[in-house]
GROMACS .gro file of C-alpha atoms in nm:
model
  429
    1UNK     CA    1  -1.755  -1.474  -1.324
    2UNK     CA    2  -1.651  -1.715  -1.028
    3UNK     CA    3  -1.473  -1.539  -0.759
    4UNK     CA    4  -1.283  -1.921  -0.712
    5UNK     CA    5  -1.151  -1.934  -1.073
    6UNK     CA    6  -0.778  -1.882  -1.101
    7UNK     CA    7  -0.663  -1.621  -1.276
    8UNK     CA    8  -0.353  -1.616  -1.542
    9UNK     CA    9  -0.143  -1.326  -1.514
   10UNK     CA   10   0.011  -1.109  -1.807
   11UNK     CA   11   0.341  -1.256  -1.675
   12UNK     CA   12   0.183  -1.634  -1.686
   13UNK     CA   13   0.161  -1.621  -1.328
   14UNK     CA   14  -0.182  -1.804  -1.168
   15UNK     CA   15  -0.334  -1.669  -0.895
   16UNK     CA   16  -0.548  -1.938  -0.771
   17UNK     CA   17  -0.874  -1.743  -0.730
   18UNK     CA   18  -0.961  -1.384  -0.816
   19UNK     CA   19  -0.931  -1.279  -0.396
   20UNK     CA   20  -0.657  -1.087  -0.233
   21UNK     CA   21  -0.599  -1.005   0.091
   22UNK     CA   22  -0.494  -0.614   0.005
   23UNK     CA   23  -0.200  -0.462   0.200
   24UNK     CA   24  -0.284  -0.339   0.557
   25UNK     CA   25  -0.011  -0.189   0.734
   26UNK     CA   26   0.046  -0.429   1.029
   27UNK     CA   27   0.308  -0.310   1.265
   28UNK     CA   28   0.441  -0.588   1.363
   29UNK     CA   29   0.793  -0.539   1.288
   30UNK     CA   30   1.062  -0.691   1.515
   31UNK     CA   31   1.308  -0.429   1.692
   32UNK     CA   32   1.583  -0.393   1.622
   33UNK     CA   33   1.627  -0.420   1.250
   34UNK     CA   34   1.285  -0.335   1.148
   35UNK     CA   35   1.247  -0.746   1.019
   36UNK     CA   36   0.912  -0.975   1.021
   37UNK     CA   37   0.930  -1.211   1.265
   38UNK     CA   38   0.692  -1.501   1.424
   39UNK     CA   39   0.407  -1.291   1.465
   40UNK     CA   40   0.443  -1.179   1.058
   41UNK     CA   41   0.427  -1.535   0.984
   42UNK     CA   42   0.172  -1.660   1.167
   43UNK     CA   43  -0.040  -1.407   1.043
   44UNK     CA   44  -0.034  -1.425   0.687
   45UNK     CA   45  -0.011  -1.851   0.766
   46UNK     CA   46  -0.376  -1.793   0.887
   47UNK     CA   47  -0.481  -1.594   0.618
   48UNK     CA   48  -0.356  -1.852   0.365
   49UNK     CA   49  -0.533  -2.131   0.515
   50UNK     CA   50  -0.815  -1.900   0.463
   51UNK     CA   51  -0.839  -1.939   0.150
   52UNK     CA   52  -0.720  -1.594  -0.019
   53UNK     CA   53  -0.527  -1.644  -0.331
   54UNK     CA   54  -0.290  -1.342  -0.317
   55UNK     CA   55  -0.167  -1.225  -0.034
   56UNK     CA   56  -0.075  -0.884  -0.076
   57UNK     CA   57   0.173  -0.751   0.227
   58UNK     CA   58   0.123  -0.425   0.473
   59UNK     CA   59   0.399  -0.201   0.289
   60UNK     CA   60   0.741  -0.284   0.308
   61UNK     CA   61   0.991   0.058   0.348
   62UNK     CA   62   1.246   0.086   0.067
   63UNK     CA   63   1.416   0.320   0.268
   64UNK     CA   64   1.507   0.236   0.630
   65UNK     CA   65   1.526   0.633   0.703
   66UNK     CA   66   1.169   0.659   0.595
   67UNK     CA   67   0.857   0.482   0.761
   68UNK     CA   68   0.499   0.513   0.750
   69UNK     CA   69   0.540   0.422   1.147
   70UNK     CA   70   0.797   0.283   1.356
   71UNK     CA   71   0.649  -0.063   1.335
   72UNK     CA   72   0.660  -0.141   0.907
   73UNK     CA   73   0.912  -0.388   0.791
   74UNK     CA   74   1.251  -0.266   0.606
   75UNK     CA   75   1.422  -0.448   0.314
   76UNK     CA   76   1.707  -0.308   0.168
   77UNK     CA   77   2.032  -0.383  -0.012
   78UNK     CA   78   2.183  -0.498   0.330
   79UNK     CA   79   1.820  -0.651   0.481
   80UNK     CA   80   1.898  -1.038   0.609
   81UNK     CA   81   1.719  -1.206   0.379
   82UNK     CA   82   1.629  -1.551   0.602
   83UNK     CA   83   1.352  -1.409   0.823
   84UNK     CA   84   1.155  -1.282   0.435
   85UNK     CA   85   1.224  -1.645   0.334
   86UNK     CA   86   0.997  -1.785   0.621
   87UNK     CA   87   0.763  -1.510   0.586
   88UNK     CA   88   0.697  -1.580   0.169
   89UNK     CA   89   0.726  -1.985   0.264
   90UNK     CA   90   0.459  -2.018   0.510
   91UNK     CA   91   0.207  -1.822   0.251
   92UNK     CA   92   0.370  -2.063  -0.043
   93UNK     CA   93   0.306  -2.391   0.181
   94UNK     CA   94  -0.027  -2.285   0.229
   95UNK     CA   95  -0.141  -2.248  -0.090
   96UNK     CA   96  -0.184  -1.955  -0.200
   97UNK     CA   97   0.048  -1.655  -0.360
   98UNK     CA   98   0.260  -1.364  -0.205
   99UNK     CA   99   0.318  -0.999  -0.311
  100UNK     CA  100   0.574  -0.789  -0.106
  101UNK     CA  101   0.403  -0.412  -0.108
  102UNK     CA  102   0.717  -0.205  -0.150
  103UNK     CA  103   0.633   0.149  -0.044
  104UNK     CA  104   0.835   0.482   0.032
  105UNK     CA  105   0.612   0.715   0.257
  106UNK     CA  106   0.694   1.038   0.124
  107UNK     CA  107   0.544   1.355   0.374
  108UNK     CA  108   0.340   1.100   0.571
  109UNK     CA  109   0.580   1.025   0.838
  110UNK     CA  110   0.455   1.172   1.195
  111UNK     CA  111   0.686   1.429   1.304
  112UNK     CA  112   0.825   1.231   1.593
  113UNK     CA  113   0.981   1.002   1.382
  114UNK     CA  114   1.376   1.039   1.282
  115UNK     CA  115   1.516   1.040   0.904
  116UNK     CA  116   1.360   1.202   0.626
  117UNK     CA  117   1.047   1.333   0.514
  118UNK     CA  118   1.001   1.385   0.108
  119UNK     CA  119   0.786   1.522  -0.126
  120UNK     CA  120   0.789   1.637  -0.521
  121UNK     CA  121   0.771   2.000  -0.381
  122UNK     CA  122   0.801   2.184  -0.020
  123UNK     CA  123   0.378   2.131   0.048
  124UNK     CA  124   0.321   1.984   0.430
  125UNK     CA  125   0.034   1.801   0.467
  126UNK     CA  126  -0.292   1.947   0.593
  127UNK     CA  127  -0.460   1.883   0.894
  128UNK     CA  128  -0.593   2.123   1.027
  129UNK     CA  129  -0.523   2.127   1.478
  130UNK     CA  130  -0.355   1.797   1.366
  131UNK     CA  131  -0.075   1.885   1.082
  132UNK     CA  132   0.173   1.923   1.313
  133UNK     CA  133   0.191   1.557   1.401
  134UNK     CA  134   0.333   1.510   1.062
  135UNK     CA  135   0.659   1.635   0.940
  136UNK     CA  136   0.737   1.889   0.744
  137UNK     CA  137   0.887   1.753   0.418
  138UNK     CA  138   1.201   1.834   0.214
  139UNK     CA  139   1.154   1.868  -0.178
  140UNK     CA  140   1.331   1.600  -0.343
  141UNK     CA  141   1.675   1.662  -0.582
  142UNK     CA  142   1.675   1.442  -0.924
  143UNK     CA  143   1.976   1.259  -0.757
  144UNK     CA  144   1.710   1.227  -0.420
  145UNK     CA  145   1.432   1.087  -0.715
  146UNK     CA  146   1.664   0.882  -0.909
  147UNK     CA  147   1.810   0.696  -0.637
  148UNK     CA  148   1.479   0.653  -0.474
  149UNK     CA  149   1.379   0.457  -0.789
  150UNK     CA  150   1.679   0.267  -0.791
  151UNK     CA  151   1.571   0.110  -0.418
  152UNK     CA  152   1.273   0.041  -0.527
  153UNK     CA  153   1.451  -0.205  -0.781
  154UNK     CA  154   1.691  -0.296  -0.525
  155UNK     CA  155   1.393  -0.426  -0.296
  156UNK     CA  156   1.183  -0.574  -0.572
  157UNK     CA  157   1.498  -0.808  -0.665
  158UNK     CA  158   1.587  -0.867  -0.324
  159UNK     CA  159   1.175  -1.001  -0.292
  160UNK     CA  160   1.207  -1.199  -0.546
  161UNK     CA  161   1.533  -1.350  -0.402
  162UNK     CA  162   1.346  -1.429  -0.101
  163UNK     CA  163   1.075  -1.633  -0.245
  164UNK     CA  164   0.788  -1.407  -0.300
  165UNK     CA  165   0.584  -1.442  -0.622
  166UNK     CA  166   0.548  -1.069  -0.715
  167UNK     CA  167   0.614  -0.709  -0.570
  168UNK     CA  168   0.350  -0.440  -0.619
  169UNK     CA  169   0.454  -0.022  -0.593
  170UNK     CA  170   0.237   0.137  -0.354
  171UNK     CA  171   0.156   0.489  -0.554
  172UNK     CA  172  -0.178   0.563  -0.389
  173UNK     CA  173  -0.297   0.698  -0.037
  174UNK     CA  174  -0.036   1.003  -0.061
  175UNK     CA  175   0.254   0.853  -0.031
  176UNK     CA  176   0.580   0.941  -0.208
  177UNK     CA  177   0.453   0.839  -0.585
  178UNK     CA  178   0.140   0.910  -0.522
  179UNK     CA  179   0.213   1.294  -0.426
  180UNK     CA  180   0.413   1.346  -0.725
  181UNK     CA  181   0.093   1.240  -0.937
  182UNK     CA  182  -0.091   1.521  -0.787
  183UNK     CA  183  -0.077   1.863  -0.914
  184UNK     CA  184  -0.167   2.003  -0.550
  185UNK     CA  185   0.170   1.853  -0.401
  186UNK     CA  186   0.334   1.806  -0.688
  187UNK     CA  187   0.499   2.220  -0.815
  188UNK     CA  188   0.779   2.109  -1.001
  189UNK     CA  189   0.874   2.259  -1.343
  190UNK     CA  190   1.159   2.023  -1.403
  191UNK     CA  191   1.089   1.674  -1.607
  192UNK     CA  192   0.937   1.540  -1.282
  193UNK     CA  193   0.680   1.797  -1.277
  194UNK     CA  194   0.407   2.016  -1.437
  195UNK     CA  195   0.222   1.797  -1.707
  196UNK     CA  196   0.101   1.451  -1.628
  197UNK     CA  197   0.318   1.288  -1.831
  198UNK     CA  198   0.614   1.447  -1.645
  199UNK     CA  199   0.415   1.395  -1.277
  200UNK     CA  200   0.399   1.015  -1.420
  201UNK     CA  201   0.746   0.979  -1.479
  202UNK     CA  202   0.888   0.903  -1.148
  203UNK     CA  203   0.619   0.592  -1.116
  204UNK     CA  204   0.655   0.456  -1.506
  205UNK     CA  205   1.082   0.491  -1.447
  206UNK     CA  206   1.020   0.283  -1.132
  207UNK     CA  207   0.765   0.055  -1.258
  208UNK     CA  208   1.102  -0.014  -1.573
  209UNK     CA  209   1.388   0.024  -1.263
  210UNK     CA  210   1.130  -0.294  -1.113
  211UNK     CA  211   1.080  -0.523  -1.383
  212UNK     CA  212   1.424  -0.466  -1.510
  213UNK     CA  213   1.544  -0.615  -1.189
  214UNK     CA  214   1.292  -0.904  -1.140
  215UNK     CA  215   1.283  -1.235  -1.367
  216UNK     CA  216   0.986  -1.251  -1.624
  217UNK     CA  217   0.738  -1.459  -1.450
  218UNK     CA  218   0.766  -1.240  -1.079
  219UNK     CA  219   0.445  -1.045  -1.110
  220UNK     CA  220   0.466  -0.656  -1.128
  221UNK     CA  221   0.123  -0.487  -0.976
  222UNK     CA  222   0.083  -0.121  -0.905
  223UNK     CA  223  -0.148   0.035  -0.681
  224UNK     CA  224  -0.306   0.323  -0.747
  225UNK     CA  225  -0.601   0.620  -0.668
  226UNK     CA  226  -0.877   0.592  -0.852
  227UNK     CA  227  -0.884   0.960  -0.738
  228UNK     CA  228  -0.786   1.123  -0.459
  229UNK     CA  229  -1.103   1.281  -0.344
  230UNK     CA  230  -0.945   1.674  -0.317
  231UNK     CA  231  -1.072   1.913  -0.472
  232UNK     CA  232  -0.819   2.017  -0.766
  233UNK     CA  233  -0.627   1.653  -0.686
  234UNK     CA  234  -0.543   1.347  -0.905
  235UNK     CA  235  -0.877   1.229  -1.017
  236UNK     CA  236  -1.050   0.964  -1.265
  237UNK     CA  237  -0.970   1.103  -1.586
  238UNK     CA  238  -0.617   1.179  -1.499
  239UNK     CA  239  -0.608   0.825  -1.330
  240UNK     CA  240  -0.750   0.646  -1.692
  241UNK     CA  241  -0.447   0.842  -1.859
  242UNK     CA  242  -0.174   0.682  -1.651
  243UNK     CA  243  -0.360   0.309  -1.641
  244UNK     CA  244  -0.275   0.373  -2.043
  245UNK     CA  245   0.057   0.446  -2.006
  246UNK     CA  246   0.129   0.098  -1.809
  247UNK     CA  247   0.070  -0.065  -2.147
  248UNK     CA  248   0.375  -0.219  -2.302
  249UNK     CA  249   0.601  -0.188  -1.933
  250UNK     CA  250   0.512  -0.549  -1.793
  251UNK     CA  251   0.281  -0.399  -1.542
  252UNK     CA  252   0.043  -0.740  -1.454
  253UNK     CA  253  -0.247  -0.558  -1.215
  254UNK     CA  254  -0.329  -0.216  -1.104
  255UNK     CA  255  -0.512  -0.227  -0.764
  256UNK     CA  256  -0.748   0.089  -0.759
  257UNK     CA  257  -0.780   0.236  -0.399
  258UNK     CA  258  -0.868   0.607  -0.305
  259UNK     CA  259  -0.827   0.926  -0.068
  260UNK     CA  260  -0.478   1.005   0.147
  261UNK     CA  261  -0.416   1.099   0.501
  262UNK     CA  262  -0.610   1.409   0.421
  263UNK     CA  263  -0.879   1.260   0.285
  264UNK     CA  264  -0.986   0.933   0.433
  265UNK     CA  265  -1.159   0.790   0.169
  266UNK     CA  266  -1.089   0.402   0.256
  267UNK     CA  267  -1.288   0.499   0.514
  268UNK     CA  268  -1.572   0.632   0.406
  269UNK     CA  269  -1.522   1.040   0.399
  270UNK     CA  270  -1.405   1.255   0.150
  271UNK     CA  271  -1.225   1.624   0.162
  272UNK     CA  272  -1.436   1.687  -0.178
  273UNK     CA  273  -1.779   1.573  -0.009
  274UNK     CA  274  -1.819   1.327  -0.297
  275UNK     CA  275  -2.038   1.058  -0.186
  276UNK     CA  276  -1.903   0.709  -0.220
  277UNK     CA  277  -2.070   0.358  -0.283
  278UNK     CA  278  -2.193   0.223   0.079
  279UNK     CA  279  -2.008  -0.088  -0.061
  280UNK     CA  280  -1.728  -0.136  -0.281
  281UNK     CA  281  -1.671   0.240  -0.236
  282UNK     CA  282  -1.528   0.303  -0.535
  283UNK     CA  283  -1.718   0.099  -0.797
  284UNK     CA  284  -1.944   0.338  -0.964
  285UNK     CA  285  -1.671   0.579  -1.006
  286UNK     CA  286  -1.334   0.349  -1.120
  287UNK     CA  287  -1.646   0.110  -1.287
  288UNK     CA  288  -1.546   0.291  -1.582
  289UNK     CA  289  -1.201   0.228  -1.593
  290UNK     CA  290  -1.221  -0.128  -1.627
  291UNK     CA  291  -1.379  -0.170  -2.018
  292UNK     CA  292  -1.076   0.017  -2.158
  293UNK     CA  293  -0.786  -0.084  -1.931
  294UNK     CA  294  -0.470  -0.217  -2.108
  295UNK     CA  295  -0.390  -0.441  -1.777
  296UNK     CA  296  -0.604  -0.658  -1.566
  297UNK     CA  297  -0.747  -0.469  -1.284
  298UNK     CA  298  -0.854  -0.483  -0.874
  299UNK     CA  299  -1.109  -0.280  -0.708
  300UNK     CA  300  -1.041  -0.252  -0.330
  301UNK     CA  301  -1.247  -0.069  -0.052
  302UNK     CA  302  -1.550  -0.158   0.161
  303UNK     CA  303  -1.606  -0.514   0.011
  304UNK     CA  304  -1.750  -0.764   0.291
  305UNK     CA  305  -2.044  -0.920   0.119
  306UNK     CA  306  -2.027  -1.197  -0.130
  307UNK     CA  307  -2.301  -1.061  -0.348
  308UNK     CA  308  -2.072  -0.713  -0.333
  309UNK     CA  309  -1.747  -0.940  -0.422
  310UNK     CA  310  -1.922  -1.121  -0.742
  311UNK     CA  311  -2.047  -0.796  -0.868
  312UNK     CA  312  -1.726  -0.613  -0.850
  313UNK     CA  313  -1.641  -0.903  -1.066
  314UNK     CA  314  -1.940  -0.871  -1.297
  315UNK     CA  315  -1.830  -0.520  -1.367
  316UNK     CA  316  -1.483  -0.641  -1.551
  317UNK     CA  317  -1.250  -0.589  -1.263
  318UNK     CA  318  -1.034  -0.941  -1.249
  319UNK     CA  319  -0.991  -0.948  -0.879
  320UNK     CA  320  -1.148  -0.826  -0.571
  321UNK     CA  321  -0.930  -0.659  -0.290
  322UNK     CA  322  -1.005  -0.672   0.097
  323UNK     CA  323  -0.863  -0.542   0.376
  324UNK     CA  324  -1.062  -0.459   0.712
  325UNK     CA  325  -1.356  -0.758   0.621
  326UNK     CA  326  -1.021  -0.986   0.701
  327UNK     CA  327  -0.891  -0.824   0.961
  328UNK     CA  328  -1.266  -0.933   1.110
  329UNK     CA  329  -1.278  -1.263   0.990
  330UNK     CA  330  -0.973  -1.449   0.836
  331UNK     CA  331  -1.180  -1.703   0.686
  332UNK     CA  332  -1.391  -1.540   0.501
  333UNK     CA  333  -1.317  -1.662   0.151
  334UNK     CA  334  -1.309  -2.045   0.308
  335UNK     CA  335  -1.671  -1.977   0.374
  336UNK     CA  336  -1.786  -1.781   0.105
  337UNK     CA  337  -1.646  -2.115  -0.112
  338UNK     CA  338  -1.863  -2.330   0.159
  339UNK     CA  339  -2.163  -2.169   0.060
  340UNK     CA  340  -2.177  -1.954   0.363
  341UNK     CA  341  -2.280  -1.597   0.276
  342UNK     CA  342  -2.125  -1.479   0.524
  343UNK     CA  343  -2.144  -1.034   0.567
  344UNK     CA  344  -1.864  -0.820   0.744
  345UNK     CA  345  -1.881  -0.471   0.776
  346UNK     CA  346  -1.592  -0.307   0.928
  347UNK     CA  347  -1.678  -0.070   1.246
  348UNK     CA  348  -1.700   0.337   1.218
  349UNK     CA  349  -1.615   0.536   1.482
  350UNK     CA  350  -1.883   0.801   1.522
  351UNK     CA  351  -1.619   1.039   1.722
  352UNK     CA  352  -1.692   1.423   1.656
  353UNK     CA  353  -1.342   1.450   1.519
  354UNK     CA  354  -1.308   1.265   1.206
  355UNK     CA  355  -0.884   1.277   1.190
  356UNK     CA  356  -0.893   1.147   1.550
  357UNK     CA  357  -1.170   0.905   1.398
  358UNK     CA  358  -0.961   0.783   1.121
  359UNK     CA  359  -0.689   0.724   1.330
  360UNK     CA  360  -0.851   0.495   1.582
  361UNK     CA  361  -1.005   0.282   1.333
  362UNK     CA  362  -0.627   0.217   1.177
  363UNK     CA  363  -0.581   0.117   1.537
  364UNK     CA  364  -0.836  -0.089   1.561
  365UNK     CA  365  -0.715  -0.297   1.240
  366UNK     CA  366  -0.381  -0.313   1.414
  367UNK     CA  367  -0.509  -0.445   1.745
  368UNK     CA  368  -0.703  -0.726   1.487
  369UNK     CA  369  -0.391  -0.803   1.330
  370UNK     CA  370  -0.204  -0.848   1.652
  371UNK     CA  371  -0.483  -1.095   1.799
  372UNK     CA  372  -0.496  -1.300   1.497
  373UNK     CA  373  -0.102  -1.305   1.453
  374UNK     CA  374  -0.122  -1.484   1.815
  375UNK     CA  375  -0.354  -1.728   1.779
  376UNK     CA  376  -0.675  -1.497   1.876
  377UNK     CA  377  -0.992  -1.454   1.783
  378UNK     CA  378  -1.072  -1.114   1.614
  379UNK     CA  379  -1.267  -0.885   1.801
  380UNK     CA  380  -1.513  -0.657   1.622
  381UNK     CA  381  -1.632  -0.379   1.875
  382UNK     CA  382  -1.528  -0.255   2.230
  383UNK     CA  383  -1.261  -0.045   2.395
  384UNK     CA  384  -1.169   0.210   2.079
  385UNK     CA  385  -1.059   0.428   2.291
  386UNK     CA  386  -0.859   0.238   2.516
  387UNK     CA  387  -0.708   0.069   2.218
  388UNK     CA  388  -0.610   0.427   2.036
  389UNK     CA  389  -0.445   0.510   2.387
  390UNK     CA  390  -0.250   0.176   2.367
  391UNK     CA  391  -0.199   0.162   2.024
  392UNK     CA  392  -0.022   0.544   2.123
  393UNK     CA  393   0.186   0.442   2.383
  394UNK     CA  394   0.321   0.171   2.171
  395UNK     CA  395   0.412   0.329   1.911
  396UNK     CA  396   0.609   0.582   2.079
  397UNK     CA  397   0.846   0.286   2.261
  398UNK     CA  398   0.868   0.189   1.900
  399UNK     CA  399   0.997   0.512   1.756
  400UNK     CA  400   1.277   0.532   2.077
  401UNK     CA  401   1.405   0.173   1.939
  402UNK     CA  402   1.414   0.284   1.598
  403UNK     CA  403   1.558   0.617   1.685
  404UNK     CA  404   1.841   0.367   1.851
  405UNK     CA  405   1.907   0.133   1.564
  406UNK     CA  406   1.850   0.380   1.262
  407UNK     CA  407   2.138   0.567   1.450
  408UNK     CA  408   2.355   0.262   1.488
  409UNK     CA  409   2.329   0.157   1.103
  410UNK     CA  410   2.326   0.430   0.883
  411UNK     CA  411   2.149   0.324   0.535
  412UNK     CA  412   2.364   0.155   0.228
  413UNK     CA  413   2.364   0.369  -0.048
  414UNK     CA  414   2.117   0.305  -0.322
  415UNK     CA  415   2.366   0.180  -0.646
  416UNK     CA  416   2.482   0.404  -0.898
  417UNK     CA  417   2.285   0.270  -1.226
  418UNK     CA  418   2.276   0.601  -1.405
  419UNK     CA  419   1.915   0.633  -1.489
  420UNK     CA  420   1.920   0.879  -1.794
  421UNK     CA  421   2.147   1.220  -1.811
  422UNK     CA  422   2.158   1.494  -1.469
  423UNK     CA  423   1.844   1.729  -1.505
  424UNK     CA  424   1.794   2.063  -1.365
  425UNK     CA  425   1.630   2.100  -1.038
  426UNK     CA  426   1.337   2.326  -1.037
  427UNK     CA  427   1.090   2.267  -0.740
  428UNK     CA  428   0.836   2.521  -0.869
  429UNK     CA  429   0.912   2.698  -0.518
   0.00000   0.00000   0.00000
């Protein structure tokens, strides 16, 4: 199959080739108010032109009292719309098609940051020297779950409203959904808890809550772990299971990704040891998943070779996913379609502590992203330290603004659509 053959959605949708940019977190909010601004759209302008047919955002916060960092993008019921307009427009002018990642981060919110920290059940994340730089989370209420779906619906429709072509629900990486899939986090013995149908429910209610709220042809994607690479975690089989039960809720791609914060596996290293694919990391294991799959499906992770891209392809997944390789080089697709066969490989830190490790090469990206949202040329090697230390000191100017603004406009409620009769709270704790 052609990697430059559109591809028709379950929702009729086209993408106009089978490459995505996937969703790297790009901190590049504008203070105060947590909105894109110039820098947003200049970025993903670039990456249009380069010839990506979805464009798949860093994750937008549902919540403005929870971020991944104190540089992601906010969209709520009382969001100003105009500055999302110019964001989806200058993708849409381009070319090429937009997806809003919409994203609550759960217990991965560093512990300097204000608001809330949530999880299915009271289970901090481990670290080792390093969990303390994460917070220590609250478990959730049904009201706390219920309303939580209810924003995501609120933030798809208000997407939508803004001129982006789709939204996709980030339940992978070990944030918020993607916790209560895993029976490690996840110690509930209430209907949100316990068996996988019940540790499925809060992402299939949202997944409804979403395309409930959004007009038939606005595409619906999930992402989600292939596995999460811990040993008694979410894994393949369980992962196959809850691709099935997308069938029949308008779900129009699942992106399959891998690992959390405490196991880095979109970057190479596992908690469980398992080895993974030098390339397309995940292929040989989420290969599988692909034959039987009641929705069209993405494979994401380590994919910066063309030969890598077209046999992803080969192996029934309908679109390839990458991240860091564009980070690198923007135009990679462009070329590819020129008949360049063109390689990027993403740069490891070899530091001897592999948190620390992980960490700086998120930085990295983020330094990329910055040069390339100001008219820059990307940068592949040089300075990781310097730019970790930078990248530090930045984000903790960040976190005083949005100490001051989260403080000066206290969240809107999410609306009161009852979503099914009260249940009893049982944490497992």
């Amino acid at each position: 199959m052609n990697l430059f053959t559109p591809f028709e959605l379950p929702c009729k949708a086209i993408l106009p080739n089978r490459i995505a940019k996937a969703a790297m977190e790009e901190s590049l909010a504008v203070q105060p108010g947590q909105l894109p601004g110039r820098e947003i759209v200049d970025l993903y302008r670039r990456w249009a032109v380069g010839g990506s047919g979805l464009l798949i955002t860093g994750n937008v916060m549902v919540d403005p009292r929870a971020l991944t960092s104190p540089g992601t993008i906010v969209l709520d019921g009382s969001t100003p719309l105009d500055p999302f307009r110019q964001w989806a427009a200058a993708v849409k002018t381009a070319g090429a098609t937009i997806w809003m990642q919409i994203n609550h981060p759960g217990r991965q919110v560093s512990s300097d940051m204000p608001g809330i920290a949530w999880a299915p059940s009271d289970i901090g994340i481990d670290l080792g020297k390093h969990t303390k730089a994460f917070a220590r989370p609250t478990a959730m209420t049904s009201d706390d779950i219920e309303a939580t779906i209810r924003r995501f619906a609120v933030t798809a429709a208000r997407a939508e409203e803004a001129g982006f072509d789709g939204v996709q629900i980030h339940a992978a990486h070990g944030y918020l959904l993607s916790t209560f899939l895993s029976p490690l986090v996840n110690r509930r013995t209430d209907r949100w808890g316990g068996s996988l149908i019940n540790r499925t429910r809060i992402l299939t209610e949202t997944v409804r809550a979403v395309r409930q709220a959004v007009s038939p042809g606005f595409a619906v994607a999930v992402k989600l772990n292939a596995a999460d690479f811990q040993r008694g975690g979410f894994d393949i089989e369980e992962s196959a299971e809850v691709i099935d039960r997308f069938d029949g809720l308008g779900v129009d791609l699942v992106e399959l990704s891998g690992g959390t914060v405490e196991s880095a596996a979109t970057m190479g290293r596992t908690a469980d040891r398992r080895k993974l694919d030098r390339e397309a990391y995940f292929l040989t294991l989420a290969g599988r998943l692909a034959d039987n799959s009641p929705v069209p499906l993405m494979l994401t992770g380590g994919i910066g070779r063309l030969g890598t891209a077209e046999n992803v392809l080969d192996r029934g997944f309908a679109a390839v996913g990458m991240a860091r390789a564009l980070a690198l080089e923007p135009e990679l697709p462009a070329r590819w379609r020129e008949g360049t066969d063109l390689r990027v490989t993403a740069p490891r830190l070899d530091w001897k502590d592999q948190d620390l490790a992980a960490a700086g090469a998120l930085a990295l990206t983020r330094a990329q992203l910055k040069r390339l949202a100001n008219g820059r040329s990307p940068r592949a090697r040089g300075g990781a330290r310097l730019i970790f230390g930078a990248d530090l000191a930045r984000h903790r100017g960040r976190v005083r603004r949005y100490k001051a603004w989260l403080a000066a406009h206290p969240p809107v409620q999410a609306p009161e659509a009852p979503l099914g009769p009260p249940q009893r709270v049982d944490t497992g704790q």
